[in-house]
Amino acid sequence: MNKTEFVAALAQHGAMSKVDAEKLFQVFRHTLETELTVAGKIVLPGFLTIEVVDKPARKARNPATGQEIDVPAKKSVKIRAGKEFADKVNH
């Protein structure tokens, strides 16, 4: 499912127009981005836990040349499904 399909499904299930569903999606996305930047973690009990994690610098190898390269440290987003959500997906 891509974003367009998701917004259409959101509109259908939420009994709203696609324009309103798109606005809701944009607000949700903006809220996630803002809160992860500020707090670093969002917990939606039973659904998702989303957190920013630090990835340390490491050595890697260029597969084409075999040359060792330095990969800098960076931040990444980790998403874990809550138990209730995972149970619904698995049944």
Coordinates of C-alpha atoms in Angstrom, one line a residue:
M1 CA 0.0 0.0 0.0
N2 CA 1.4 3.4 -1.0
K3 CA 0.5 6.8 0.5
T4 CA -2.3 7.5 -2.0
E5 CA -3.9 4.2 -1.3
F6 CA -3.5 4.7 2.5
V7 CA -5.1 8.2 2.3
A8 CA -8.0 6.7 0.2
A9 CA -8.5 3.9 2.8
L10 CA -8.3 6.4 5.6
A11 CA -11.0 8.5 3.9
Q12 CA -13.2 5.5 3.4
H13 CA -12.9 4.1 6.9
G14 CA -13.1 7.5 8.6
A15 CA -16.1 8.6 6.5
M16 CA -14.3 11.8 5.4
S17 CA -13.2 13.3 2.1
K18 CA -9.9 12.4 0.6
V19 CA -8.8 16.1 1.1
D20 CA -9.6 15.8 4.8
A21 CA -7.8 12.4 5.0
E22 CA -4.8 13.9 3.3
K23 CA -4.8 16.8 5.9
L24 CA -5.1 14.3 8.7
F25 CA -2.2 12.3 7.3
Q26 CA 0.0 15.4 7.0
V27 CA -0.8 16.5 10.6
F28 CA 0.0 13.0 11.9
R29 CA 3.3 12.9 10.0
H30 CA 4.2 16.4 11.2
T31 CA 3.4 15.5 14.8
L32 CA 5.5 12.3 14.6
E33 CA 8.5 14.2 13.1
T34 CA 8.3 17.0 15.6
E35 CA 7.9 14.8 18.7
L36 CA 10.7 12.4 17.6
T37 CA 13.0 15.4 17.1
V38 CA 12.1 16.9 20.5
A39 CA 11.5 13.9 22.8
G40 CA 13.1 11.1 20.8
K41 CA 10.4 8.5 21.6
I42 CA 6.7 8.1 21.0
V43 CA 4.7 5.3 22.7
L44 CA 1.2 4.4 21.5
P45 CA 0.3 1.6 23.9
G46 CA -0.8 -1.6 22.2
F47 CA 0.0 -0.1 18.8
L48 CA 3.6 1.2 18.2
T49 CA 6.7 2.4 19.9
I50 CA 8.8 4.7 17.7
E51 CA 12.1 6.0 18.9
V52 CA 15.3 7.6 17.6
V53 CA 18.4 5.5 18.1
D54 CA 22.1 6.4 17.7
K55 CA 24.0 4.3 15.2
P56 CA 27.8 4.4 16.1
A57 CA 30.4 5.1 13.5
R58 CA 31.8 1.9 11.9
K59 CA 34.1 0.5 9.3
A60 CA 32.6 -0.9 6.1
R61 CA 34.0 -2.2 2.8
N62 CA 33.3 -1.0 -0.7
P63 CA 32.0 -4.2 -2.5
A64 CA 33.3 -3.0 -5.9
T65 CA 36.9 -2.2 -4.8
G66 CA 37.3 -3.9 -1.5
Q67 CA 38.5 -0.7 0.0
E68 CA 37.7 -0.1 3.7
I69 CA 35.7 3.1 4.3
D70 CA 34.5 4.9 7.4
V71 CA 30.8 5.2 7.9
P72 CA 29.9 8.1 10.2
A73 CA 27.7 7.9 13.2
K74 CA 24.0 8.7 12.5
K75 CA 20.6 8.7 14.0
S76 CA 18.0 6.2 12.8
V77 CA 14.3 5.5 13.6
K78 CA 13.3 2.2 15.2
I79 CA 9.7 1.1 15.1
R80 CA 8.3 -1.8 17.2
A81 CA 4.8 -3.1 17.0
G82 CA 2.8 -3.3 20.2
K83 CA 1.5 -6.7 21.4
E84 CA -2.2 -6.0 20.5
F85 CA -1.2 -4.8 17.0
A86 CA 1.2 -7.6 16.4
D87 CA -1.4 -10.2 17.5
K88 CA -4.0 -8.7 15.1
V89 CA -1.6 -8.8 12.2
N90 CA -0.6 -12.4 13.0
H91 CA -4.2 -13.8 13.3

